[in-house]
Coordinates of C-alpha atoms in Angstrom, one line a residue:
X70 CA 69.0 105.4 163.8
X71 CA 72.7 103.9 163.1
X72 CA 74.0 101.4 165.8
X73 CA 77.1 102.0 167.2
X74 CA 80.6 99.7 168.2
X75 CA 78.7 98.3 171.0
X76 CA 75.5 97.8 169.6
X77 CA 76.7 95.8 166.6
X78 CA 78.5 93.8 168.9
X79 CA 76.1 93.1 171.1
X80 CA 73.2 92.1 168.0
X81 CA 76.5 89.8 166.0
X82 CA 76.7 87.7 169.6
X83 CA 72.9 87.1 169.6
X84 CA 73.1 84.7 166.9
X85 CA 75.7 82.7 168.7
X86 CA 74.8 80.2 171.4
X87 CA 75.6 80.7 174.8
X88 CA 79.1 80.2 176.3
X89 CA 79.6 76.1 177.7
X90 CA 81.7 74.4 178.8
X91 CA 84.9 73.9 178.5
X92 CA 84.2 78.1 178.0
X93 CA 83.5 79.6 181.0
X94 CA 83.3 83.4 180.1
X95 CA 82.9 84.0 176.7
X96 CA 82.2 87.6 175.0
X97 CA 81.5 90.3 177.2
X98 CA 84.6 90.7 179.0
X99 CA 88.2 91.7 178.8
X100 CA 89.3 88.6 178.0
X101 CA 87.3 84.8 177.7
X102 CA 88.1 82.1 179.5
X103 CA 88.5 78.1 178.7
X104 CA 89.2 75.5 181.2
X105 CA 91.5 73.0 179.3
X106 CA 91.1 69.3 179.8
X107 CA 94.2 67.4 181.6
X108 CA 95.9 65.4 179.4
X109 CA 95.2 67.8 176.2
X110 CA 97.1 70.0 174.0
X111 CA 95.7 73.0 172.7
X112 CA 96.0 73.9 169.2
X113 CA 96.2 77.9 167.4
X114 CA 95.7 78.8 164.5
X115 CA 94.8 82.5 162.4
X116 CA 93.2 83.3 159.1
X117 CA 91.9 86.5 157.4
X118 CA 89.7 87.0 154.4
X119 CA 90.2 90.2 153.0
X120 CA 87.4 92.1 150.9
X121 CA 88.6 91.8 146.9
X122 CA 91.3 89.2 147.8
X123 CA 89.6 86.2 149.1
X124 CA 86.1 87.0 148.4
X125 CA 83.7 89.9 146.1
X126 CA 80.3 91.2 145.9
X127 CA 78.7 88.8 144.6
X128 CA 79.8 86.4 147.6
X129 CA 76.6 86.7 150.0
X130 CA 77.3 88.3 153.9
X131 CA 76.2 84.4 154.8
X132 CA 79.0 82.8 152.6
X133 CA 81.4 85.2 153.9
X134 CA 81.0 84.7 157.4
X135 CA 80.7 81.2 156.6
X136 CA 84.3 80.8 154.6
X137 CA 85.6 82.9 157.4
X138 CA 85.3 80.4 160.4
X139 CA 85.6 77.1 157.6
X140 CA 89.5 78.2 156.5
X141 CA 90.3 78.2 160.4
X142 CA 88.7 74.8 161.2
X143 CA 90.3 73.0 158.2
X144 CA 93.3 74.0 160.0
X145 CA 92.5 72.5 162.7
X146 CA 91.1 69.3 161.0
X147 CA 94.4 68.6 159.3
X148 CA 96.0 68.7 162.7
X149 CA 93.4 65.7 163.8
X150 CA 91.9 68.8 166.6
X151 CA 88.5 69.2 168.2
X152 CA 87.2 72.9 167.7
X153 CA 86.8 74.0 170.9
X154 CA 85.9 78.3 170.5
X155 CA 86.7 81.3 168.4
X156 CA 87.9 84.9 168.4
X157 CA 86.8 86.8 165.7
X158 CA 88.1 91.0 164.4
X159 CA 85.9 92.6 162.2
X160 CA 87.0 95.7 160.7
X161 CA 84.4 97.6 157.9
X162 CA 83.7 100.6 156.6
X163 CA 80.1 101.5 156.7
X164 CA 78.8 100.2 153.8
X165 CA 79.3 96.6 155.2
X166 CA 77.0 97.5 158.8
X167 CA 73.6 96.3 157.4
X168 CA 75.3 93.2 156.2
X169 CA 76.7 92.3 159.3
X170 CA 74.0 90.0 161.0
X171 CA 73.8 87.5 157.3
X172 CA 77.3 87.5 158.3
X173 CA 77.2 86.6 161.7
X174 CA 74.4 84.0 160.3
X175 CA 76.7 82.0 158.3
X176 CA 79.8 82.1 161.0
X177 CA 77.1 80.8 164.1
X178 CA 75.8 78.2 162.1
X179 CA 79.0 76.3 161.1
X180 CA 79.9 76.6 164.8
X181 CA 77.1 75.3 165.8
X182 CA 77.7 72.1 163.6
X183 CA 81.2 71.8 164.8
X184 CA 80.7 72.3 167.9
X185 CA 82.4 75.2 168.3
X186 CA 82.1 78.6 170.5
X187 CA 82.6 82.2 169.9
X188 CA 84.8 83.4 172.8
X189 CA 85.2 87.1 172.0
X190 CA 86.5 89.4 169.0
X191 CA 86.7 93.0 168.0
X192 CA 85.1 95.5 166.2
X193 CA 86.9 98.6 164.2
X194 CA 86.5 100.9 161.4
X195 CA 88.4 100.2 157.8
X196 CA 88.1 101.3 154.1
X197 CA 87.8 97.3 153.0
X198 CA 85.8 94.4 154.6
X199 CA 87.9 92.2 157.1
X200 CA 87.8 89.4 158.8
X201 CA 90.0 87.7 161.0
X202 CA 89.3 84.2 163.1
X203 CA 91.2 83.1 165.4
X204 CA 90.9 79.3 166.4
X205 CA 91.0 76.8 169.3
X206 CA 91.1 73.6 169.5
X207 CA 92.6 70.3 171.6
X208 CA 94.2 67.3 171.2
X209 CA 95.1 64.4 173.2
X210 CA 98.5 65.2 174.3
X211 CA 101.2 63.9 171.7
X212 CA 98.8 63.2 169.3
X213 CA 98.4 66.1 166.8
X214 CA 98.8 65.8 163.3
X215 CA 102.0 67.5 161.9
X216 CA 103.6 68.4 158.4
X217 CA 106.9 66.8 159.5
X218 CA 106.3 63.2 160.4
X219 CA 105.5 61.3 156.6
X220 CA 107.6 58.2 156.1
X221 CA 109.0 56.4 152.6
X222 CA 106.9 54.0 151.7
X223 CA 103.5 56.3 153.2
X224 CA 100.4 56.1 151.2
X225 CA 98.7 59.5 149.7
X226 CA 95.5 60.0 150.7
X227 CA 93.2 63.0 149.3
X228 CA 89.2 63.6 150.8
X229 CA 86.8 64.9 148.3
X230 CA 87.3 66.1 144.9
X231 CA 89.6 68.7 144.3
X232 CA 89.7 71.6 142.1
X233 CA 86.4 72.8 142.4
X234 CA 87.3 76.0 144.3
X235 CA 89.2 77.4 141.7
X236 CA 86.4 76.8 138.8
X237 CA 84.4 77.7 140.9
X238 CA 86.4 81.3 140.7
X239 CA 85.6 81.2 136.8
X240 CA 82.5 79.2 136.1
X241 CA 79.1 79.8 136.9
X242 CA 77.5 76.2 137.9
X243 CA 75.9 76.6 141.4
X244 CA 78.4 73.3 143.1
X245 CA 81.5 75.1 141.8
X246 CA 80.7 78.0 143.5
X247 CA 79.3 76.2 146.6
X248 CA 83.7 74.7 146.7
X249 CA 84.5 78.4 146.5
X250 CA 82.4 80.2 148.6
X251 CA 81.3 77.7 151.5
X252 CA 83.9 75.4 151.6
X253 CA 83.1 71.8 154.5
X254 CA 86.1 71.7 157.0
X255 CA 86.6 67.8 157.2
X256 CA 86.7 67.9 160.8
X257 CA 85.7 64.3 161.7
X258 CA 87.5 62.8 159.0
X259 CA 90.6 65.0 160.7
X260 CA 89.3 63.5 164.1
X261 CA 88.8 60.1 162.7
X262 CA 92.9 59.8 161.1
X263 CA 94.3 61.5 164.0
X264 CA 95.9 57.9 165.2
X265 CA 96.2 56.4 161.7
X266 CA 98.3 59.1 159.7
X267 CA 102.1 60.0 160.3
X268 CA 101.7 63.6 158.4
X269 CA 98.6 65.7 157.2
X270 CA 97.9 69.3 155.5
X271 CA 95.0 70.9 154.4
X272 CA 95.0 72.1 150.7
X273 CA 94.3 75.6 150.5
X274 CA 97.2 76.3 148.2
X275 CA 97.3 73.6 145.7
X276 CA 97.7 70.1 145.8
X277 CA 100.9 70.5 144.3
X278 CA 102.4 73.5 146.8
X279 CA 100.8 71.8 149.9
X280 CA 102.0 68.7 149.0
X281 CA 105.6 70.0 148.9
X282 CA 105.5 71.3 152.4
X283 CA 104.8 68.1 154.0
X284 CA 107.9 66.6 152.3
X285 CA 109.8 69.8 152.9
X286 CA 109.3 69.1 156.2
X287 CA 109.2 65.3 156.7
X288 CA 112.7 65.5 154.5
X289 CA 111.2 63.1 152.1
X290 CA 110.0 62.8 148.6
X291 CA 106.8 61.4 146.2
X292 CA 105.3 60.2 143.8
X293 CA 101.6 61.5 142.5
X294 CA 99.1 59.5 139.8
X295 CA 97.8 62.3 138.3
X296 CA 95.4 60.2 136.7
X297 CA 94.2 58.9 140.5
X298 CA 93.4 63.0 140.9
X299 CA 90.1 63.0 142.1
X300 CA 88.6 66.4 140.3
X301 CA 85.5 67.8 140.9
X302 CA 82.7 67.5 138.2
X303 CA 84.0 70.9 136.0
X304 CA 87.6 70.8 137.2
X305 CA 90.5 70.1 135.5
X306 CA 94.0 69.0 137.0
X307 CA 95.8 71.8 136.4
X308 CA 92.6 73.3 139.0
X309 CA 93.4 71.2 141.5
X310 CA 97.3 71.3 142.0
X311 CA 97.9 74.7 141.8
X312 CA 94.7 76.3 142.3
X313 CA 94.0 76.0 146.2
X314 CA 90.9 77.2 148.3
X315 CA 89.8 73.3 148.3
X316 CA 90.3 72.7 151.9
X317 CA 90.0 68.8 151.9
X318 CA 93.3 67.2 154.0
X319 CA 96.1 64.9 152.4
X320 CA 97.1 62.3 154.7
X321 CA 100.3 60.3 154.4
X322 CA 98.6 57.1 156.1
X323 CA 100.8 53.5 156.4
X324 CA 100.0 51.1 153.8
X325 CA 98.8 48.6 155.9
X326 CA 96.4 51.3 157.3
X327 CA 95.4 52.9 154.6
X328 CA 92.5 50.8 152.9
X329 CA 91.1 51.2 156.7
X330 CA 90.7 54.4 157.3
X331 CA 89.5 54.8 153.3
X332 CA 86.6 52.2 154.3
X333 CA 85.7 54.4 157.7
X334 CA 85.8 57.7 155.7
X335 CA 83.5 56.4 153.2
X336 CA 81.0 55.0 156.1
X337 CA 81.5 59.3 156.9
X338 CA 80.0 59.9 153.4
X339 CA 83.5 61.3 152.2
X340 CA 85.4 59.4 150.0
X341 CA 89.0 59.1 150.2
X342 CA 91.1 58.5 147.2
X343 CA 95.0 57.1 147.4
X344 CA 96.9 59.2 144.5
X345 CA 100.5 58.6 145.3
X346 CA 103.0 57.5 147.9
X347 CA 105.9 58.8 150.0
X348 CA 109.6 58.6 148.7
X349 CA 112.9 58.3 150.0
X350 CA 114.3 60.4 147.1
X351 CA 113.5 64.1 148.1
X352 CA 111.5 65.9 145.7
X353 CA 108.5 65.2 143.9
X354 CA 108.3 63.3 141.1
X355 CA 105.9 63.2 138.1
X356 CA 104.2 65.4 135.9
X357 CA 103.1 67.8 139.0
X358 CA 106.8 69.0 140.1
X359 CA 107.3 71.9 138.4
X360 CA 102.8 73.3 139.3
X361 CA 103.4 75.9 141.3
X362 CA 100.5 76.8 143.9
X363 CA 98.9 80.2 145.4
X364 CA 101.4 83.2 147.0
X365 CA 99.8 86.3 147.8
X366 CA 102.8 87.9 147.4
X367 CA 104.5 86.3 144.2
X368 CA 104.9 88.5 141.0
X369 CA 102.0 88.4 138.6
X370 CA 104.3 89.1 135.9

């Protein structure tokens, strides 16, 4: 006998731990209840994964669940926020019903590792699978990392290695496939950088385009040193500059504090690389200045 909507919801929720503070009431009522801590600001983000756009039939259900949550936690990391809870809305055709437990497993494992709780959500029928996650984080009042704080002279630091996700779309190497399908949100680095960096962004649309977002918001420019950009093994500079979906963090850091942050990140097991600096002259300088990034609605002609 096929499971109905509410049976599917119950089965999905079973993969997650029971609600704990600061979540007062989780899945099962009209709304979730959360007790915010005094002196904290709440950080909200939402993103969607759509079948045929963000993942293909080659992805396992666990990989889909992981990625659906990871892309949101990466946004929280870029704000220096502590993940707290998330909502998930799943629309799917009948052919995906048997794979729903795998999606829940992939999502719940990452949630547990990052200290983030399922607060509620929704399920409905659709022609293609789509998973929309709204994630909630918390940050001490006035201390969130933003895009508009970069200052001339700041060093540009990037975490990890870039280009692997884009290369993973075309190459079969397991480490490249992992970068495309199961990105690791840099939550610990975001917390570490919160009181050091002037600005931050996660690299979801390619290094060049995401850096431009910071420059535009901060009304400054930058010079990238292409040879300094750390590339994932098997990836190219073009993959790094315009490929997107690396979900590493790009930080604008005062020069006097850059070396200490690099050392602290290394103790987390995550390399930080100095790839350039912020300038007074508006715009992006260097060979990457004409590189475009990912855009869902840019013409493919």
